[in-house]
């Protein structure tokens, strides 16, 4: 029995490591996809692929495909925010470097989310929270090299990465309430479905056809990887982990995402990881650790 439990623990640990690695490598996949079309077109194709893959996953899990009516407003707002985030994600990747962008966004996301939560709760931060937020602010300054090159905030996709962080932080406020209305997986499924509809209204289908026409094996691999493996399978496994070991312990694995984002860009895109990215990333990881420390 002990051997079986140890084996299950190792498989669980491997699953979490692979999931976080997939999240980080999705930045590299996004860069490849940006070579084939504009941000709106790629966002639309990613959403519809995610929607279809989640549909089959929910059927396999025998999960209801509906949520309570009182969750419709939060669902609509979440769909708008995920659409905005994904557009900013691809726009930033088109102009900038996915490794540096991946570190910047994944480090700042939880810090900005925490700051927004404090403002909405109308309470003063504790000592640990103050230290964490200051470290997070310092991480952002270092990552963007604002002390020596303040104009960097408007260069190489950085402004899009920053706006993406804010939109994701706002999105997390609504997805955090998903379990109140039914299965979080169903909420995600409907969110991506509604996002697909929203992007249909602004997509140029000549561009969609053109992108699909020139799509080769590299295109389809990265689309399926980012939409199916990363969003559907890795995220689903993460949700399973939060239910099994708790959100706080599961969230500790997220510290791997900035590292894997930088690693993936270095391996596949020859993006050299710069010193300020390493220092800023470590400061951000320390900030998130302190913010989550009880």
Short mmCIF file of C-alpha atoms in Angstrom, two decimals, residues 7-127:
data_model
loop_
_atom_site.label_atom_id
_atom_site.label_comp_id
_atom_site.label_asym_id
_atom_site.label_seq_id
_atom_site.Cartn_x
_atom_site.Cartn_y
_atom_site.Cartn_z
CA UNK A 7 4.00 5.74 -6.85
CA UNK A 8 0.82 7.82 -7.00
CA UNK A 9 2.61 10.72 -5.31
CA UNK A 10 5.40 10.61 -7.90
CA UNK A 11 2.89 10.50 -10.77
CA UNK A 12 0.99 13.42 -9.25
CA UNK A 13 4.21 15.43 -8.89
CA UNK A 14 5.16 14.62 -12.48
CA UNK A 15 1.71 15.74 -13.65
CA UNK A 16 2.05 19.09 -11.88
CA UNK A 17 5.54 19.68 -13.28
CA UNK A 18 4.39 18.85 -16.81
CA UNK A 19 1.32 21.11 -16.44
CA UNK A 20 3.38 24.10 -15.30
CA UNK A 21 5.94 23.45 -18.05
CA UNK A 22 3.12 23.46 -20.61
CA UNK A 23 1.88 26.80 -19.26
CA UNK A 24 5.35 28.28 -19.67
CA UNK A 25 5.95 26.78 -23.11
CA UNK A 26 2.61 28.19 -24.32
CA UNK A 27 4.42 31.53 -24.69
CA UNK A 28 6.78 29.97 -27.22
CA UNK A 29 3.83 28.35 -29.00
CA UNK A 30 2.13 31.75 -29.11
CA UNK A 31 5.18 33.29 -30.79
CA UNK A 32 5.11 30.62 -33.50
CA UNK A 33 1.37 31.16 -34.05
CA UNK A 34 1.93 34.91 -34.41
CA UNK A 35 3.92 34.21 -37.60
CA UNK A 36 0.77 32.93 -39.32
CA UNK A 37 -1.83 35.63 -38.69
CA UNK A 38 -2.86 38.76 -36.84
CA UNK A 39 -3.70 38.67 -33.10
CA UNK A 40 -7.49 38.66 -33.57
CA UNK A 41 -7.39 35.81 -36.09
CA UNK A 42 -5.07 33.67 -33.96
CA UNK A 43 -7.14 34.42 -30.84
CA UNK A 44 -10.32 33.32 -32.64
CA UNK A 45 -8.74 30.05 -33.83
CA UNK A 46 -7.32 29.34 -30.38
CA UNK A 47 -10.69 29.95 -28.70
CA UNK A 48 -12.69 27.74 -31.04
CA UNK A 49 -10.10 24.94 -30.70
CA UNK A 50 -10.17 25.26 -26.91
CA UNK A 51 -13.98 25.25 -26.89
CA UNK A 52 -14.17 22.04 -28.93
CA UNK A 53 -11.49 20.26 -26.88
CA UNK A 54 -13.17 21.25 -23.60
CA UNK A 55 -16.50 19.97 -24.93
CA UNK A 56 -15.09 16.48 -25.45
CA UNK A 57 -13.26 16.63 -22.12
CA UNK A 58 -16.48 17.51 -20.26
CA UNK A 59 -18.30 14.68 -22.03
CA UNK A 60 -15.54 12.29 -20.94
CA UNK A 61 -15.76 13.57 -17.35
CA UNK A 62 -19.59 13.44 -17.53
CA UNK A 63 -19.78 17.04 -16.32
CA UNK A 64 -23.03 19.04 -16.80
CA UNK A 65 -22.75 21.64 -19.57
CA UNK A 66 -24.83 24.31 -17.83
CA UNK A 67 -24.38 26.75 -14.94
CA UNK A 68 -26.87 28.62 -12.78
CA UNK A 69 -28.52 31.68 -14.35
CA UNK A 70 -27.16 33.99 -11.65
CA UNK A 71 -23.68 33.35 -13.05
CA UNK A 72 -24.47 34.63 -16.55
CA UNK A 73 -23.26 38.20 -15.91
CA UNK A 74 -19.95 37.03 -14.46
CA UNK A 75 -19.64 34.61 -17.38
CA UNK A 76 -20.13 37.41 -19.93
CA UNK A 77 -17.61 39.70 -18.21
CA UNK A 78 -15.11 36.84 -17.98
CA UNK A 79 -15.56 36.12 -21.69
CA UNK A 80 -14.86 39.76 -22.55
CA UNK A 81 -11.77 39.84 -20.32
CA UNK A 82 -10.31 36.57 -21.64
CA UNK A 83 -10.84 37.89 -25.17
CA UNK A 84 -9.01 41.11 -24.31
CA UNK A 85 -6.23 39.22 -22.52
CA UNK A 86 -5.65 36.81 -25.40
CA UNK A 87 -5.56 39.64 -27.95
CA UNK A 88 -3.01 41.52 -25.80
CA UNK A 89 -1.06 38.26 -25.32
CA UNK A 90 -0.66 37.73 -29.06
CA UNK A 91 -0.11 41.42 -29.80
CA UNK A 92 2.66 41.58 -27.21
CA UNK A 93 4.25 38.37 -28.47
CA UNK A 94 4.12 39.66 -32.07
CA UNK A 95 6.11 42.76 -31.10
CA UNK A 96 8.24 41.44 -28.25
CA UNK A 97 10.06 38.41 -26.90
CA UNK A 98 7.93 35.56 -25.51
CA UNK A 99 10.45 34.54 -22.84
CA UNK A 100 10.79 37.99 -21.31
CA UNK A 101 7.05 38.60 -21.77
CA UNK A 102 6.19 35.27 -20.18
CA UNK A 103 8.31 36.05 -17.13
CA UNK A 104 6.87 39.58 -16.86
CA UNK A 105 3.21 38.57 -17.13
CA UNK A 106 3.30 35.37 -15.07
CA UNK A 107 5.24 37.12 -12.29
CA UNK A 108 3.06 40.24 -12.19
CA UNK A 109 -0.35 38.51 -12.59
CA UNK A 110 -0.71 37.25 -8.98
CA UNK A 111 0.82 40.44 -7.56
CA UNK A 112 -1.60 42.71 -9.42
CA UNK A 113 -4.49 40.38 -8.52
CA UNK A 114 -3.55 40.64 -4.85
CA UNK A 115 -3.36 44.43 -5.05
CA UNK A 116 -6.78 44.68 -6.69
CA UNK A 117 -8.23 42.34 -4.05
CA UNK A 118 -6.93 44.59 -1.25
CA UNK A 119 -8.42 47.69 -2.89
CA UNK A 120 -11.80 46.02 -3.37
CA UNK A 121 -11.79 44.70 0.20
CA UNK A 122 -10.99 48.24 1.44
CA UNK A 123 -8.47 47.01 3.96
CA UNK A 124 -4.88 47.88 4.72
CA UNK A 125 -2.26 45.27 3.82
CA UNK A 126 -0.55 43.31 6.57
CA UNK A 127 3.20 43.47 7.10
#
